mmCIF file with all atom_site columns, C-alpha atoms in Angstrom:
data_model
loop_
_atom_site.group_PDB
_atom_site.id
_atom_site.type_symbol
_atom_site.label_atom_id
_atom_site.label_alt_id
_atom_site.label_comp_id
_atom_site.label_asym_id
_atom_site.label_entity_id
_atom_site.label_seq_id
_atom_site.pdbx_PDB_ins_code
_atom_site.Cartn_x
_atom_site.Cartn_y
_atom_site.Cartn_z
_atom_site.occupancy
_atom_site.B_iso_or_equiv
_atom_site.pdbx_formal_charge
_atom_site.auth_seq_id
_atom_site.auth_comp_id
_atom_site.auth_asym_id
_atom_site.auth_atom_id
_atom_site.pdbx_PDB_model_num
ATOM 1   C CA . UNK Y 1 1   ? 175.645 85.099  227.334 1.00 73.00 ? 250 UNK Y CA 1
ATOM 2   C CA . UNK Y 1 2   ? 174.143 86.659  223.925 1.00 86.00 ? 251 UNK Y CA 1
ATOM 3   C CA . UNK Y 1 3   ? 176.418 89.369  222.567 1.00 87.00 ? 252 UNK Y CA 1
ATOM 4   C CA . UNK Y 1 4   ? 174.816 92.698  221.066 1.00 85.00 ? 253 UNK Y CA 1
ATOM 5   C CA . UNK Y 1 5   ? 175.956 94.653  218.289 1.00 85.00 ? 254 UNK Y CA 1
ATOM 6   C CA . UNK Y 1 6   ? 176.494 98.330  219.714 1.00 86.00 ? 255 UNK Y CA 1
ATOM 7   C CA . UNK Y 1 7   ? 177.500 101.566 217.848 1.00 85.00 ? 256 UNK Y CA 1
ATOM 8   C CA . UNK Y 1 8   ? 178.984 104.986 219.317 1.00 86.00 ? 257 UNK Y CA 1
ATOM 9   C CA . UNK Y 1 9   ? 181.010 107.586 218.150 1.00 85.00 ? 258 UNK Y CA 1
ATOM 10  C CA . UNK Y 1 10  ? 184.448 109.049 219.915 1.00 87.00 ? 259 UNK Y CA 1
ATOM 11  C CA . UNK Y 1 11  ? 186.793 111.774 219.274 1.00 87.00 ? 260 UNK Y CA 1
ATOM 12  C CA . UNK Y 1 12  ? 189.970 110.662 217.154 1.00 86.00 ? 261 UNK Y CA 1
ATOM 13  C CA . UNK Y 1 13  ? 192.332 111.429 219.671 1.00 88.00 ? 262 UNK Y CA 1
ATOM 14  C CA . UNK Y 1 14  ? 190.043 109.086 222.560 1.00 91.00 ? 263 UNK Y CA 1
ATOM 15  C CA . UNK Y 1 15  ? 190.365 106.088 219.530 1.00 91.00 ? 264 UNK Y CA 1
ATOM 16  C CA . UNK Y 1 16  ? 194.323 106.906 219.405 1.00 90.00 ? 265 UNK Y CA 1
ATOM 17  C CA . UNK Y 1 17  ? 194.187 106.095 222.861 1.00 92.00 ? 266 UNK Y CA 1
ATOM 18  C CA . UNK Y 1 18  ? 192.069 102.829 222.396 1.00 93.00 ? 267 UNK Y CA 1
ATOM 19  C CA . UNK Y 1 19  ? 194.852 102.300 219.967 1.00 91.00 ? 268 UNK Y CA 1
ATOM 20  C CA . UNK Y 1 20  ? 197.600 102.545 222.646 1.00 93.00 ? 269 UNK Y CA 1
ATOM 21  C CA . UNK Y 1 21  ? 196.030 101.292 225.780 1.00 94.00 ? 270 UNK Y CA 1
ATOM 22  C CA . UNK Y 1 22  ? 193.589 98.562  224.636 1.00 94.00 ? 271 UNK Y CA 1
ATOM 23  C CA . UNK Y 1 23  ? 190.965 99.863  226.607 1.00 93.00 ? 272 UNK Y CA 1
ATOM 24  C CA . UNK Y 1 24  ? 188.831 103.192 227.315 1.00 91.00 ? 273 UNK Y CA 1
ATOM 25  C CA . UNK Y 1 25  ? 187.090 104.138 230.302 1.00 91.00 ? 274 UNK Y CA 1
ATOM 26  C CA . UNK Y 1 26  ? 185.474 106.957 232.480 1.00 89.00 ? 275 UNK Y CA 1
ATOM 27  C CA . UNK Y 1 27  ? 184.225 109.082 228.712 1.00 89.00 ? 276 UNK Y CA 1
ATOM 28  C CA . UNK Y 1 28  ? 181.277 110.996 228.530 1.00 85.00 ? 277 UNK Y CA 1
ATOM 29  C CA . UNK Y 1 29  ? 179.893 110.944 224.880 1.00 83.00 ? 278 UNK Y CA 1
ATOM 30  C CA . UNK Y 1 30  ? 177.068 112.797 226.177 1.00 85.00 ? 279 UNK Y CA 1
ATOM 31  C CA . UNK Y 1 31  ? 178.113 115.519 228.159 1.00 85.00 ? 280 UNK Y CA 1
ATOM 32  C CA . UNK Y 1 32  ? 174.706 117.405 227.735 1.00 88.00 ? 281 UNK Y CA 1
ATOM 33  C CA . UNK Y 1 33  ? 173.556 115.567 230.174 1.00 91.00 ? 282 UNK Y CA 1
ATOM 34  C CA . UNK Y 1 34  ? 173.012 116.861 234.004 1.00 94.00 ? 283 UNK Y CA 1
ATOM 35  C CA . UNK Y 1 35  ? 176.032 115.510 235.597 1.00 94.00 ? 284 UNK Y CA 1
ATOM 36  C CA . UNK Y 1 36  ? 173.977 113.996 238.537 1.00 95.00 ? 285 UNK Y CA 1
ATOM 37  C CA . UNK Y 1 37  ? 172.058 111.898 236.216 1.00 94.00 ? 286 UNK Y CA 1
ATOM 38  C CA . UNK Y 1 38  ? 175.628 110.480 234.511 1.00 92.00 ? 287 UNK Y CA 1
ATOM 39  C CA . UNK Y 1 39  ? 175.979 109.533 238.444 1.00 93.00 ? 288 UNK Y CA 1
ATOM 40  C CA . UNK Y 1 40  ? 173.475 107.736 238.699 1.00 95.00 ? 289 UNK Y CA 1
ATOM 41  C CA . UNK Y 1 41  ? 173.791 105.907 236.017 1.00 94.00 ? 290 UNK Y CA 1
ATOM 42  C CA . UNK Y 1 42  ? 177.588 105.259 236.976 1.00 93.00 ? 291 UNK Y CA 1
ATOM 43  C CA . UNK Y 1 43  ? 175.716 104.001 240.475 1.00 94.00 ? 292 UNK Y CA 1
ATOM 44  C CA . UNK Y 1 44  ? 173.475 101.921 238.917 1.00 95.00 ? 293 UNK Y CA 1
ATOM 45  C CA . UNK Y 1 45  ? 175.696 99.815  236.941 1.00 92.00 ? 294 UNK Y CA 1
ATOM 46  C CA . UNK Y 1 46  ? 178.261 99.686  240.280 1.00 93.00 ? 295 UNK Y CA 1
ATOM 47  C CA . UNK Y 1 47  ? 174.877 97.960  241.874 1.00 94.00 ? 296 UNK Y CA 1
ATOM 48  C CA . UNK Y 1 48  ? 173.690 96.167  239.432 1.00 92.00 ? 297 UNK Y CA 1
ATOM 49  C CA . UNK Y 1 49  ? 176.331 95.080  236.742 1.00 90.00 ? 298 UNK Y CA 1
ATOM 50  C CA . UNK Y 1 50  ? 179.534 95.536  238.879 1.00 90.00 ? 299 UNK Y CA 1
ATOM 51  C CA . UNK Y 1 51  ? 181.361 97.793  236.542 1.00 88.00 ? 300 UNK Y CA 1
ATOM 52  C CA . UNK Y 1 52  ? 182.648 101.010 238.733 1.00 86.00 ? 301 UNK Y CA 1
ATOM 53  C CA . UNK Y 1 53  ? 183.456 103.303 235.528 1.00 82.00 ? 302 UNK Y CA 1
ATOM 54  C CA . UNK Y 1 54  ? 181.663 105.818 233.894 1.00 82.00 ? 303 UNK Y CA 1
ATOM 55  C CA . UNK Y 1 55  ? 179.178 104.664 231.374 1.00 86.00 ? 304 UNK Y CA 1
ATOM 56  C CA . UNK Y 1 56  ? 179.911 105.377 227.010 1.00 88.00 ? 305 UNK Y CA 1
ATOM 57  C CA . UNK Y 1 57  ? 176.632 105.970 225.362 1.00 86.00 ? 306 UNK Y CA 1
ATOM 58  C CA . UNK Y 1 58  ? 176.063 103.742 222.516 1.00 84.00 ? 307 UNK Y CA 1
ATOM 59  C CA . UNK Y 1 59  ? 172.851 102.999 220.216 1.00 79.00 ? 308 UNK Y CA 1
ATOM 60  C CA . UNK Y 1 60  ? 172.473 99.258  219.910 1.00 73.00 ? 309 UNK Y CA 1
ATOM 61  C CA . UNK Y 1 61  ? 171.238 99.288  216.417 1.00 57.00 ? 310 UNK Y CA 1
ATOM 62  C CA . UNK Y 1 62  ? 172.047 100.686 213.144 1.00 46.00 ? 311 UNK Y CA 1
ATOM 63  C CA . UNK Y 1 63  ? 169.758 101.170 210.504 1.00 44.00 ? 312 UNK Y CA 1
ATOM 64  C CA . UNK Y 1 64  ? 168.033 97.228  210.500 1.00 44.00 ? 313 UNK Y CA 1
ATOM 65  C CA . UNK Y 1 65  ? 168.887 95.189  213.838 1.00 50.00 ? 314 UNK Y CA 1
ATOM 66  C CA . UNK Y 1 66  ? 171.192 92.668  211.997 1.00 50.00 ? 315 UNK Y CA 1
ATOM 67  C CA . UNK Y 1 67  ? 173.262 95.266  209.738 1.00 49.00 ? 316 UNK Y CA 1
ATOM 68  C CA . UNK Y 1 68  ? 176.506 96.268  210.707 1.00 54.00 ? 317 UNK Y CA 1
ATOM 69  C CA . UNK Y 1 69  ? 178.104 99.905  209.484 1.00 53.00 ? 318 UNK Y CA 1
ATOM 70  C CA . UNK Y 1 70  ? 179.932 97.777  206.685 1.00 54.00 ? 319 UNK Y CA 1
ATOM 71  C CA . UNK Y 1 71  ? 177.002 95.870  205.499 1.00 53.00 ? 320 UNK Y CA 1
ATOM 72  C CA . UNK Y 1 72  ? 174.907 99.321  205.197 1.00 46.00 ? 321 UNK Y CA 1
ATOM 73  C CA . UNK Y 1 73  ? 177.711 101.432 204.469 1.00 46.00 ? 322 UNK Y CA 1
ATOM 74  C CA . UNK Y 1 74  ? 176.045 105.005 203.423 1.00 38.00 ? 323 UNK Y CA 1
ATOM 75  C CA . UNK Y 1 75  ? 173.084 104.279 204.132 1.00 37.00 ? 324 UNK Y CA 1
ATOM 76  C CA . UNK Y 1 76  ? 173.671 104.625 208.314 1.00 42.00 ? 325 UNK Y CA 1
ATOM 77  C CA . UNK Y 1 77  ? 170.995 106.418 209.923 1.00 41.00 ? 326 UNK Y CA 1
ATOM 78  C CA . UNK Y 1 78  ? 171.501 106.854 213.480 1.00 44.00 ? 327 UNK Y CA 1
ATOM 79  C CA . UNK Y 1 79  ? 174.714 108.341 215.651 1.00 45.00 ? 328 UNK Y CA 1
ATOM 80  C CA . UNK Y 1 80  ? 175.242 109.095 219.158 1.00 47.00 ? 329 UNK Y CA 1
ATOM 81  C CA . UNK Y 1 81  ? 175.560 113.071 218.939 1.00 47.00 ? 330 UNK Y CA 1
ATOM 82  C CA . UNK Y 1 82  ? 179.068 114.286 218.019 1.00 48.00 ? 331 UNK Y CA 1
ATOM 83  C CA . UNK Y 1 83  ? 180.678 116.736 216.025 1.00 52.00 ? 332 UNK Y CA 1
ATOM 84  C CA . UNK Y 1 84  ? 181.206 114.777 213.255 1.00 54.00 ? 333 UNK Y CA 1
ATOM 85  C CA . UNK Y 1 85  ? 184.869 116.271 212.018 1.00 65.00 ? 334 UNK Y CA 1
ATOM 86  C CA . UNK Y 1 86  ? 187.504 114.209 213.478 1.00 75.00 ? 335 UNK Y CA 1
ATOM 87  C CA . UNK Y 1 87  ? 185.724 111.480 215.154 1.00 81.00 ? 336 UNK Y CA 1
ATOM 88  C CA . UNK Y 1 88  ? 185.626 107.600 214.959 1.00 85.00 ? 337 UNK Y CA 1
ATOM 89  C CA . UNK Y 1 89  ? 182.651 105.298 214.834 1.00 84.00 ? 338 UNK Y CA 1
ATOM 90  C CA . UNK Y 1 90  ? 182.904 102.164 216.457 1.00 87.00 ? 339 UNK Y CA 1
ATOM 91  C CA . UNK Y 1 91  ? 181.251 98.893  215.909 1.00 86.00 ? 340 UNK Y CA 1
ATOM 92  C CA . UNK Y 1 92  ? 181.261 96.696  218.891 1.00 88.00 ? 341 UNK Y CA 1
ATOM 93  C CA . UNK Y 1 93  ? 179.980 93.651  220.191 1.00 89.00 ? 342 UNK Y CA 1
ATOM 94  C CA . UNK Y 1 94  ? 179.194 93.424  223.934 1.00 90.00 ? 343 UNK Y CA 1
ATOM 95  C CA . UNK Y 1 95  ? 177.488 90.989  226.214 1.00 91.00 ? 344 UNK Y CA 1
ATOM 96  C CA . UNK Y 1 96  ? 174.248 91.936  227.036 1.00 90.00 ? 345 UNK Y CA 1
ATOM 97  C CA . UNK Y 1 97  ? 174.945 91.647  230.956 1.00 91.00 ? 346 UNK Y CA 1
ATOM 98  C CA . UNK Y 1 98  ? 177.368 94.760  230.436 1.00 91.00 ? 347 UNK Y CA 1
ATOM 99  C CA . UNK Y 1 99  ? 174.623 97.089  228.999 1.00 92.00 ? 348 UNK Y CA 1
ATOM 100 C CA . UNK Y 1 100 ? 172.047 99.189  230.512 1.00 93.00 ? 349 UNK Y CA 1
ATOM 101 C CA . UNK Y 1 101 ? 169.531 101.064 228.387 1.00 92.00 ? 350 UNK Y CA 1
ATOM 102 C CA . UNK Y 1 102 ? 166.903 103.779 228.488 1.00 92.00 ? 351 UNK Y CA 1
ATOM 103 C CA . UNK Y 1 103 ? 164.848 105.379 226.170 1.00 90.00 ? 352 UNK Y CA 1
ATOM 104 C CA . UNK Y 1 104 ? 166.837 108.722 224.763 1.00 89.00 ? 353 UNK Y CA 1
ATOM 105 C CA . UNK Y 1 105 ? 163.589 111.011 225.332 1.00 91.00 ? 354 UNK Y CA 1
ATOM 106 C CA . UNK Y 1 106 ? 163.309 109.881 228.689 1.00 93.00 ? 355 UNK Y CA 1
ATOM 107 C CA . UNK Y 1 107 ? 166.965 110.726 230.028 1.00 94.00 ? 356 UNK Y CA 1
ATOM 108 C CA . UNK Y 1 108 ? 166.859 114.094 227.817 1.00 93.00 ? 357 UNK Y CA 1
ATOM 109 C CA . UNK Y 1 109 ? 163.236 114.682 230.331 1.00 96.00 ? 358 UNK Y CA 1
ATOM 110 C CA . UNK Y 1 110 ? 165.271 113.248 233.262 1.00 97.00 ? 359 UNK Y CA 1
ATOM 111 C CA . UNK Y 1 111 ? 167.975 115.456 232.721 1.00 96.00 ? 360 UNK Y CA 1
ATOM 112 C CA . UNK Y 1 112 ? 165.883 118.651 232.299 1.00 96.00 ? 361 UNK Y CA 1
ATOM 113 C CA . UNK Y 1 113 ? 164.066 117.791 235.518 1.00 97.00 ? 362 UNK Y CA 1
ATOM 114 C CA . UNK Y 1 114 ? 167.261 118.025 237.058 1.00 96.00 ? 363 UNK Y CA 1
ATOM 115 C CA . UNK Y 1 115 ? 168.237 121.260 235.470 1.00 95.00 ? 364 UNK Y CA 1
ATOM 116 C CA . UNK Y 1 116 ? 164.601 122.416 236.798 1.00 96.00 ? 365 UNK Y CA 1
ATOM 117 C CA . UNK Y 1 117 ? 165.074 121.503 240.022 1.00 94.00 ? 366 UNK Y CA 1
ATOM 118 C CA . UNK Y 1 118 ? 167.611 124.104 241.185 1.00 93.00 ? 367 UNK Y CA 1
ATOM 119 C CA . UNK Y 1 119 ? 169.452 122.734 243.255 1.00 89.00 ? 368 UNK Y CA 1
ATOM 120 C CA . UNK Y 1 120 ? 166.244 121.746 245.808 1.00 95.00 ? 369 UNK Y CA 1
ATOM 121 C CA . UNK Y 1 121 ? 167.714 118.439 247.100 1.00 96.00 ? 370 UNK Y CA 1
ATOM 122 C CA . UNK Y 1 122 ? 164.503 116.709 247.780 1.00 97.00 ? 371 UNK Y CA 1
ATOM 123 C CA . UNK Y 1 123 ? 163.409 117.281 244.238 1.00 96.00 ? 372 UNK Y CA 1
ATOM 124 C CA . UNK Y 1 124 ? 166.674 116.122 242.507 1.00 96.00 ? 373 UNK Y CA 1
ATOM 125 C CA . UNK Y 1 125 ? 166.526 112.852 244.793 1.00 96.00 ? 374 UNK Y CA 1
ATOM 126 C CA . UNK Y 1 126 ? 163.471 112.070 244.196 1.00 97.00 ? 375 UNK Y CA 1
ATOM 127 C CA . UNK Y 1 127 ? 164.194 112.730 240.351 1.00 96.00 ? 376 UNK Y CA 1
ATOM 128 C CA . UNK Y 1 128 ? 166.710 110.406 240.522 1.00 96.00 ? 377 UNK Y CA 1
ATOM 129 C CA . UNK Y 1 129 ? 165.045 108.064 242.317 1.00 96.00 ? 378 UNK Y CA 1
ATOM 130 C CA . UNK Y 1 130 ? 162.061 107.766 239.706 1.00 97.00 ? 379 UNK Y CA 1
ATOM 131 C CA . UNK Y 1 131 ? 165.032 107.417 237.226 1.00 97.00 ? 380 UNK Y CA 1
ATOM 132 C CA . UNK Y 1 132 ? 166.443 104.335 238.127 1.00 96.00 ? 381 UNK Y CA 1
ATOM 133 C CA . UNK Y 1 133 ? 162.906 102.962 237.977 1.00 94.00 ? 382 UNK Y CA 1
ATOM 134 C CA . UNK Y 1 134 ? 163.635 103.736 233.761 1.00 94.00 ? 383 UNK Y CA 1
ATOM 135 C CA . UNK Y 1 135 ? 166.858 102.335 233.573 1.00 95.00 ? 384 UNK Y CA 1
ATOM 136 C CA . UNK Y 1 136 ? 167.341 98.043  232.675 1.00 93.00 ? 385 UNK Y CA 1
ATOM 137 C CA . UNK Y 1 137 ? 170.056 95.659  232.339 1.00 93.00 ? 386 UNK Y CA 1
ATOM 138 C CA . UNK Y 1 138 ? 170.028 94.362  228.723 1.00 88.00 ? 387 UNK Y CA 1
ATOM 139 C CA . UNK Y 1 139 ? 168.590 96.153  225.819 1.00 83.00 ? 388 UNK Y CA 1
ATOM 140 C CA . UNK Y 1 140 ? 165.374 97.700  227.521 1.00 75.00 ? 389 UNK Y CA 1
ATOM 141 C CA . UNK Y 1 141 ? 161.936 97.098  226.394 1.00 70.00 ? 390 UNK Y CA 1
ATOM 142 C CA . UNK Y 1 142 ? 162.866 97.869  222.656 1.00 65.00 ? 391 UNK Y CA 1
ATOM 143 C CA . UNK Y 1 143 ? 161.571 101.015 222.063 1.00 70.00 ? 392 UNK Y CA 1
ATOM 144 C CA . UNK Y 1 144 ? 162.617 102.625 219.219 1.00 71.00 ? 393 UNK Y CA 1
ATOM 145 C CA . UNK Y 1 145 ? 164.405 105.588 220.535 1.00 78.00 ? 394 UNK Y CA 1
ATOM 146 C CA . UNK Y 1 146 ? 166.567 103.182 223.158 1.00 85.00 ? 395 UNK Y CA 1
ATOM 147 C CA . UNK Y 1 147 ? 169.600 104.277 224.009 1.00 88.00 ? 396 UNK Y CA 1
ATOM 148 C CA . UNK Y 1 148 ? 172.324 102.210 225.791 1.00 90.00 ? 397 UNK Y CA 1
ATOM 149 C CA . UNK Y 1 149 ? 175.543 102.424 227.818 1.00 92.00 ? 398 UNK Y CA 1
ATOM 150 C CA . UNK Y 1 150 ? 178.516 100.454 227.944 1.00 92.00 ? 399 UNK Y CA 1
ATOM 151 C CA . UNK Y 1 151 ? 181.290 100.294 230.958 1.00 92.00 ? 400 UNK Y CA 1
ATOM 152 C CA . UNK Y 1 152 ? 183.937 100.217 228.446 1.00 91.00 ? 401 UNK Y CA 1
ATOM 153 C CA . UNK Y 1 153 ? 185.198 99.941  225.159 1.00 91.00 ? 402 UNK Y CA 1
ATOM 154 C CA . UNK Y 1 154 ? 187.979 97.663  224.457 1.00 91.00 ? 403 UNK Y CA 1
ATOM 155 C CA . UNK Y 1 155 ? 189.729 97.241  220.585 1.00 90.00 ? 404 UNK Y CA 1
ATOM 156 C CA . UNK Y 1 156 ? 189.106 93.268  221.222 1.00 92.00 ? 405 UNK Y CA 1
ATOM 157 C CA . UNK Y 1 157 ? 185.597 93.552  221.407 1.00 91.00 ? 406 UNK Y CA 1
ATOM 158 C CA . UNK Y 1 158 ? 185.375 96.198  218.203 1.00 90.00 ? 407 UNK Y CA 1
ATOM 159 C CA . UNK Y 1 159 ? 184.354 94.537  214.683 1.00 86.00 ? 408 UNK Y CA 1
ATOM 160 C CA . UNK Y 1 160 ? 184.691 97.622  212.274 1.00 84.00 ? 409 UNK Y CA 1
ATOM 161 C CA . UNK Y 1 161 ? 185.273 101.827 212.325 1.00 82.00 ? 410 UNK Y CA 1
ATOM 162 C CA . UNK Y 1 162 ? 185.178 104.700 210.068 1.00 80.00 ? 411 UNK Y CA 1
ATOM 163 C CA . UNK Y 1 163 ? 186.486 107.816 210.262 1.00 79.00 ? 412 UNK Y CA 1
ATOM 164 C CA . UNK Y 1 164 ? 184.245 110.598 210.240 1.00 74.00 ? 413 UNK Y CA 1
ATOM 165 C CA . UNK Y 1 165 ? 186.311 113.854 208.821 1.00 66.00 ? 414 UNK Y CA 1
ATOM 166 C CA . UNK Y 1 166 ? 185.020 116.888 206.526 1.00 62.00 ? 415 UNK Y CA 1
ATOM 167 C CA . UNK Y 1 167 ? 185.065 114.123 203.548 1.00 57.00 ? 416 UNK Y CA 1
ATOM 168 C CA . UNK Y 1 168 ? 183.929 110.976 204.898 1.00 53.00 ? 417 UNK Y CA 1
ATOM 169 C CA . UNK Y 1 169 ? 186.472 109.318 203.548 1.00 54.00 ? 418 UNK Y CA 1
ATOM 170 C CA . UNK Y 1 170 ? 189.134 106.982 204.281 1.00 53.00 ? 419 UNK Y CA 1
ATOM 171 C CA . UNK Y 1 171 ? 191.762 109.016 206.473 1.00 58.00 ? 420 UNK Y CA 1
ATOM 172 C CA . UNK Y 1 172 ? 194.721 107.939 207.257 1.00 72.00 ? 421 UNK Y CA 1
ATOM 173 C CA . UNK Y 1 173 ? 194.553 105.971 210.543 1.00 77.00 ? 422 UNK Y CA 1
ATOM 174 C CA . UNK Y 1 174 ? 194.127 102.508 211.690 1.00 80.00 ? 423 UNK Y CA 1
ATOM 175 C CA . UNK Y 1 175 ? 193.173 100.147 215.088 1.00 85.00 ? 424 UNK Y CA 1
ATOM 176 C CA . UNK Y 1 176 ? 195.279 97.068  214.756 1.00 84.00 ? 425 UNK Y CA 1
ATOM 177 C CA . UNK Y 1 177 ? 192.937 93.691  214.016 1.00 86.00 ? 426 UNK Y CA 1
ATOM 178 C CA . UNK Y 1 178 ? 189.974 96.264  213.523 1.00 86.00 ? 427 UNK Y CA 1
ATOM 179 C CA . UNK Y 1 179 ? 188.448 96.532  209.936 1.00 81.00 ? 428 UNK Y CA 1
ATOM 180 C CA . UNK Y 1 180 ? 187.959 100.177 208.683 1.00 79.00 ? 429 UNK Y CA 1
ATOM 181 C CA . UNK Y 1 181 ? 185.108 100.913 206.129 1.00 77.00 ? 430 UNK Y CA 1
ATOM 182 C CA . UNK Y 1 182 ? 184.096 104.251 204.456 1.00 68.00 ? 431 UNK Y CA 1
ATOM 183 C CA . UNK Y 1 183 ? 181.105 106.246 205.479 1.00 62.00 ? 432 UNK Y CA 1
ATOM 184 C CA . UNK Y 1 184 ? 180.090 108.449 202.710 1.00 52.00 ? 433 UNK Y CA 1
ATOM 185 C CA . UNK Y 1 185 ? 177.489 110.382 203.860 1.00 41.00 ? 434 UNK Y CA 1
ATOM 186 C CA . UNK Y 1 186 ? 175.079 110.601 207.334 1.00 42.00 ? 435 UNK Y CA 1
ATOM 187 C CA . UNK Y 1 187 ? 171.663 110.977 207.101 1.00 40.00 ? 436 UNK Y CA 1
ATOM 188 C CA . UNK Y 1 188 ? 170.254 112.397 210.463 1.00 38.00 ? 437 UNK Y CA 1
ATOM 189 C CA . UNK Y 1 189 ? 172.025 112.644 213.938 1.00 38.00 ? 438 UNK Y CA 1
ATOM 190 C CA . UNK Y 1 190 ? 169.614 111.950 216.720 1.00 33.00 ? 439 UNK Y CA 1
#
């Protein structure tokens, strides 16, 4: 099974307890999102990829498909949307069984469709219905604005982090057998 380089972004205190426990689950990095579509997507990969948890948003590229955040250092270009003070970008590599992708435009439509429907029931299922038609196992059909979801993030399967705090520099705090590099500067946050 082909492993896939996959970058998100979590609050400090979540990657203390990655730290602690190994292992996170059930987070919503995008909590913008209409809550019934983060079901569905939770449903989906119960269906399809046998994970029960709720899915972590992650982008499975940075900057050029075979850089990693050390490699490109300040030059990093894309970020799962956070507040940037106080939170930790992770590098990890995950098979591609375990990931299920969309394009980001289309969930940000889905999810206003949702918002739109107002509560009608028939529109919202058959919203939701069309959407699983978008989502795929795997990386998607490589569109540039793809983003992807993991069932979990575990400190065994992460390569490198950074800190992100008001200086971008190297703060004080570390994940066992996980190399930390400096970020120095972002460029946009999509």
């Amino acid at each position: 099974m082909r492993t896939v380089r996959m970058v998100t972004a979590i609050p400090k205190a979540l990657a203390m307890e990655l730290r602690e426990k190994k292992r996170i689950i059930n987070f919503n990095t995008l909590p913008q999102l209409h809550p019934k579509l983060i079901d569905s997507i939770k449903k989906y990969f119960e269906e399809v990829v046998g994970y029960h948890d709720s899915p972590i948003a992650c982008l499975s590229r940075v900057g050029h498909k075979d850089s990693t955040i050390k490699s490109i250092g300040a030059s990093v270009c894309d970020f799962i949307p956070v507040k940037a003070n106080d939170s930790v970008v992770l590098e990890l590599n995950m098979p591609e069984d375990c990931i299920v992708s969309i394009g980001y435009e289309d969930l940000l439509n889905f999810s206003r469709d949702l918002t739109d429907c107002n509560g009608d029931r028939v529109a919202e299922n058959d919203t939701l219905a069309y959407f699983l038609d978008f989502l795929s196992v795997g990386l998607g059909d490589g569109c540039s604005d793809t983003i992807s979801f993991v069932p979990f993030i575990e400190m065994e399967k992460c390569q490198f982090f950074a800190i992100l705090d008001n200086s971008f520099g190297m703060a004080d705090f570390n994940l066992p057998g996980v190399e930390q590099v400096s970020l120095h500067e972002l460029n946009t946050f999509i």
